[in-house]
Amino acid sequence: MEIKVLKNILGANEQIAVQNHQLLNSKGIFAVNIMSSPGAGKTSLIVETIKALKGRARIGVIEGDVAGSVDAERVDKEQVPVIQINTGGQCHLDANMVRNALENLPLKDIDILFIENVGNLICTADFALGEHKKIVISSVPEGDDKPIKYPMIFHTADAVVINKIDLIPYVKYDLQAFLKGVRALNKSAEIFQVSCTTGWGVEEWACWLLNQKTAGKSPF
Ligand code: MG
Ligand code: ZN
């Protein structure tokens, strides 16, 4: 009985996600669901990507957090449209929350929409939001074992961003072990090494994103 209820909830979420996806397509918006554990650098990567793509793409941002608006305030300083969703305890964004956010964004002014999910490597992977690409950020201080411990999110990712790459000399981190762990789960994900502190790798990541948007693969 409980399983049946859970299936119904996921089914409703899938339907709203499809509607979100259609709305985004109709407005020519390329949407990216950004997931990671807390503190891996989702907001930092969004801010650095906004700076990198200035004049090349118009960015909009949906910030998902259990509480507060500190991340939206950081993004707002870059003078792009931003909406903060507070989930009120829920540990992931769902499609209905994103639908409400879309109703409050100037969609005609956005080319690429970043949806920053709640910091969580587990159930964020289970909820479609209507996005075109799923991105997972994993930062060096978290350790190289994250793909082994949280396989589903790495399995479903379109790209994996290794952030805080500048910290490799200072922490115990085996880059090859991490890469091997990702590849065991996902043969096709793009993998980027970046530092939002030094700017290393940000341009390469931003160009890939722009190419994904302009590649014209149906529906993008
Ligand atoms: Mg954040
Ligand atoms: Zn959750």
Short mmCIF file of C-alpha atoms and ligand atoms in Angstrom, two decimals:
data_model
loop_
_atom_site.label_atom_id
_atom_site.label_comp_id
_atom_site.label_asym_id
_atom_site.label_seq_id
_atom_site.Cartn_x
_atom_site.Cartn_y
_atom_site.Cartn_z
CA MET A 1 0.00 0.00 0.00
CA GLU A 2 2.76 2.45 0.91
CA ILE A 3 4.60 1.53 -2.28
CA LYS A 4 1.50 2.32 -4.33
CA VAL A 5 1.23 5.81 -2.79
CA LEU A 6 4.90 6.51 -3.50
CA LYS A 7 4.45 5.48 -7.15
CA ASN A 8 1.51 7.86 -7.50
CA ILE A 9 3.56 10.75 -6.12
CA LEU A 10 6.40 10.07 -8.54
CA GLY A 11 3.91 9.74 -11.39
CA ALA A 12 2.43 13.16 -10.63
CA ASN A 13 5.92 14.63 -10.43
CA GLU A 14 6.82 13.14 -13.82
CA GLN A 15 3.74 14.72 -15.40
CA ILE A 16 4.54 18.18 -14.06
CA ALA A 17 8.19 17.76 -15.10
CA VAL A 18 7.06 17.07 -18.68
CA GLN A 19 4.92 20.24 -18.59
CA ASN A 20 7.88 22.25 -17.26
CA HIS A 21 10.07 20.81 -20.03
CA GLN A 22 7.53 21.78 -22.71
CA LEU A 23 7.23 25.31 -21.28
CA LEU A 24 11.02 25.70 -21.25
CA ASN A 25 11.26 24.46 -24.85
CA SER A 26 8.54 26.84 -25.98
CA LYS A 27 10.55 29.73 -24.52
CA GLY A 28 13.87 28.50 -25.93
CA ILE A 29 15.32 28.00 -22.46
CA PHE A 30 17.99 25.37 -21.74
CA ALA A 31 17.61 24.21 -18.13
CA VAL A 32 20.28 22.57 -16.00
CA ASN A 33 19.62 20.75 -12.72
CA ILE A 34 22.68 21.21 -10.49
CA MET A 35 23.09 18.69 -7.70
CA SER A 36 25.74 18.04 -5.06
CA SER A 37 26.20 17.52 -1.35
CA PRO A 38 26.08 20.68 0.82
CA GLY A 39 29.14 22.88 0.38
CA ALA A 40 30.50 21.36 -2.84
CA GLY A 41 30.17 24.69 -4.63
CA LYS A 42 26.87 24.74 -6.55
CA THR A 43 26.28 28.45 -6.00
CA SER A 44 29.95 29.27 -6.57
CA LEU A 45 29.92 27.43 -9.91
CA ILE A 46 26.70 29.20 -10.94
CA VAL A 47 28.18 32.62 -10.07
CA GLU A 48 31.44 31.90 -11.91
CA THR A 49 29.53 30.58 -14.95
CA ILE A 50 27.35 33.71 -15.03
CA LYS A 51 30.56 35.79 -15.12
CA ALA A 52 32.12 33.56 -17.81
CA LEU A 53 29.05 33.70 -20.08
CA LYS A 54 28.38 37.43 -19.70
CA GLY A 55 27.43 38.75 -23.15
CA ARG A 56 27.20 35.21 -24.57
CA ALA A 57 24.03 33.91 -22.86
CA ARG A 58 21.35 35.35 -20.63
CA ILE A 59 21.22 33.38 -17.38
CA GLY A 60 18.39 32.86 -14.91
CA VAL A 61 18.62 30.98 -11.61
CA ILE A 62 16.30 29.03 -9.34
CA GLU A 63 17.83 28.53 -5.89
CA GLY A 64 16.58 25.57 -3.85
CA ASP A 65 17.28 25.47 -0.13
CA VAL A 66 15.51 24.10 2.93
CA ALA A 67 15.55 27.64 4.41
CA GLY A 68 17.02 31.09 3.89
CA SER A 69 17.93 33.16 0.85
CA VAL A 70 21.71 33.65 1.16
CA ASP A 71 22.43 31.86 -2.14
CA ALA A 72 19.81 33.89 -4.04
CA GLU A 73 21.38 37.06 -2.60
CA ARG A 74 24.81 35.97 -3.92
CA VAL A 75 23.36 35.34 -7.38
CA ASP A 76 21.35 38.59 -7.29
CA LYS A 77 24.64 40.53 -7.07
CA GLU A 78 25.36 39.32 -10.63
CA GLN A 79 22.20 41.12 -11.76
CA VAL A 80 20.45 38.11 -13.28
CA PRO A 81 16.86 36.99 -12.59
CA VAL A 82 16.76 34.72 -9.53
CA ILE A 83 14.03 33.04 -7.49
CA GLN A 84 14.60 31.37 -4.12
CA ILE A 85 12.57 28.27 -3.29
CA ASN A 86 12.44 27.27 0.37
CA THR A 87 11.40 23.63 0.60
CA GLY A 88 10.47 23.95 4.29
CA GLY A 89 12.28 20.76 5.22
CA GLN A 90 12.00 18.69 2.06
CA CYS A 91 15.48 17.52 1.09
CA HIS A 92 15.06 17.85 -2.71
CA LEU A 93 13.31 20.05 -5.26
CA ASP A 94 10.30 18.63 -7.09
CA ALA A 95 8.68 19.58 -10.37
CA ASN A 96 5.81 21.45 -8.75
CA MET A 97 8.19 23.75 -6.88
CA VAL A 98 10.02 24.47 -10.13
CA ARG A 99 6.72 25.15 -11.91
CA ASN A 100 5.88 27.80 -9.31
CA ALA A 101 9.32 29.34 -9.72
CA LEU A 102 8.97 29.43 -13.52
CA GLU A 103 5.73 31.40 -13.13
CA ASN A 104 7.73 34.06 -11.29
CA LEU A 105 10.70 34.39 -13.66
CA PRO A 106 10.94 36.60 -16.78
CA LEU A 107 11.25 33.61 -19.13
CA LYS A 108 11.62 35.71 -22.28
CA ASP A 109 14.84 37.16 -20.86
CA ILE A 110 16.53 33.79 -20.15
CA ASP A 111 18.62 31.51 -22.40
CA ILE A 112 20.12 29.19 -19.78
CA LEU A 113 18.34 28.42 -16.49
CA PHE A 114 20.32 27.00 -13.58
CA ILE A 115 18.21 25.08 -11.07
CA GLU A 116 20.30 24.71 -7.92
CA ASN A 117 18.90 21.73 -6.06
CA VAL A 118 19.00 21.20 -2.29
CA GLY A 119 22.40 19.92 -1.13
CA ASN A 120 21.83 16.17 -1.16
CA LEU A 121 23.31 13.32 -3.21
CA ILE A 122 20.49 10.85 -2.58
CA CYS A 123 16.87 11.70 -3.44
CA THR A 124 17.59 14.70 -5.69
CA ALA A 125 18.43 12.07 -8.33
CA ASP A 126 14.88 10.64 -8.19
CA PHE A 127 12.88 13.78 -9.04
CA ALA A 128 12.71 15.07 -12.62
CA LEU A 129 12.22 18.83 -12.73
CA GLY A 130 11.84 19.33 -16.47
CA GLU A 131 15.53 20.04 -17.00
CA HIS A 132 17.55 19.29 -20.13
CA LYS A 133 20.75 18.23 -18.34
CA LYS A 134 21.63 16.89 -14.91
CA ILE A 135 24.95 18.02 -13.44
CA VAL A 136 26.63 16.63 -10.34
CA ILE A 137 29.35 18.58 -8.56
CA SER A 138 31.72 16.68 -6.28
CA SER A 139 34.44 18.63 -4.49
CA VAL A 140 37.92 17.41 -3.62
CA PRO A 141 37.64 17.78 0.21
CA GLU A 142 34.61 15.42 0.19
CA GLY A 143 36.88 12.56 -0.84
CA ASP A 144 37.25 10.36 -3.90
CA ASP A 145 34.72 7.73 -2.80
CA LYS A 146 31.48 9.60 -3.60
CA PRO A 147 30.64 7.64 -6.80
CA ILE A 148 30.94 4.37 -4.87
CA LYS A 149 28.73 5.61 -2.03
CA TYR A 150 26.10 7.44 -4.11
CA PRO A 151 25.97 5.54 -7.40
CA MET A 152 22.54 6.62 -8.65
CA ILE A 153 23.26 10.33 -8.95
CA PHE A 154 26.52 9.67 -10.82
CA HIS A 155 24.81 7.09 -13.02
CA THR A 156 22.16 9.57 -14.20
CA ALA A 157 24.44 12.64 -14.59
CA ASP A 158 25.08 14.22 -17.99
CA ALA A 159 28.18 15.91 -16.60
CA VAL A 160 30.29 15.62 -13.45
CA VAL A 161 32.17 18.68 -12.22
CA ILE A 162 35.07 18.12 -9.82
CA ASN A 163 35.30 21.38 -7.90
CA LYS A 164 38.03 22.75 -5.57
CA ILE A 165 40.65 21.05 -7.76
CA ASP A 166 43.18 23.58 -6.37
CA LEU A 167 43.00 21.75 -3.01
CA ILE A 168 44.41 18.46 -4.33
CA PRO A 169 47.94 19.12 -2.92
CA TYR A 170 46.52 19.64 0.58
CA VAL A 171 44.05 16.79 1.07
CA LYS A 172 44.05 13.03 0.69
CA TYR A 173 42.32 12.61 -2.67
CA ASP A 174 42.98 10.10 -5.43
CA LEU A 175 41.77 11.73 -8.66
CA GLN A 176 42.23 8.54 -10.68
CA ALA A 177 40.12 6.57 -8.17
CA PHE A 178 37.34 9.16 -8.45
CA LEU A 179 37.43 9.10 -12.27
CA LYS A 180 37.42 5.30 -12.28
CA GLY A 181 34.43 5.33 -9.91
CA VAL A 182 32.47 7.65 -12.22
CA ARG A 183 33.32 5.67 -15.35
CA ALA A 184 32.23 2.38 -13.73
CA LEU A 185 28.73 3.92 -13.42
CA ASN A 186 28.55 6.22 -16.42
CA LYS A 187 30.46 5.84 -19.68
CA SER A 188 29.22 9.00 -21.36
CA ALA A 189 29.15 11.79 -18.75
CA GLU A 190 31.42 14.74 -19.48
CA ILE A 191 33.88 15.29 -16.63
CA PHE A 192 35.27 18.73 -15.80
CA GLN A 193 37.94 19.72 -13.29
CA VAL A 194 37.42 23.23 -11.99
CA SER A 195 38.31 25.62 -9.20
CA CYS A 196 35.77 28.34 -8.52
CA THR A 197 38.43 30.01 -6.34
CA THR A 198 41.18 30.30 -8.98
CA GLY A 199 38.90 30.13 -12.05
CA TRP A 200 40.72 27.04 -13.36
CA GLY A 201 38.57 25.07 -15.84
CA VAL A 202 35.54 27.37 -15.62
CA GLU A 203 35.83 28.56 -19.23
CA GLU A 204 35.96 24.99 -20.57
CA TRP A 205 32.87 24.05 -18.56
CA ALA A 206 31.00 27.20 -19.57
CA CYS A 207 31.80 26.63 -23.27
CA TRP A 208 30.53 23.05 -23.06
CA LEU A 209 27.30 24.31 -21.53
CA LEU A 210 26.88 26.93 -24.24
CA ASN A 211 27.54 24.29 -26.92
CA GLN A 212 24.91 22.02 -25.39
CA LYS A 213 22.42 24.86 -25.57
CA THR A 214 23.22 25.79 -29.16
CA ALA A 215 23.80 22.25 -30.46
CA GLY A 216 20.15 22.14 -31.51
CA LYS A 217 19.69 18.54 -30.43
CA SER A 218 15.95 17.94 -30.45
CA PRO A 219 14.31 19.35 -28.43
CA PHE A 220 17.70 20.95 -27.84
MG MG B 1 24.23 26.87 -2.70
ZN ZN B 2 14.60 14.38 -0.63
#
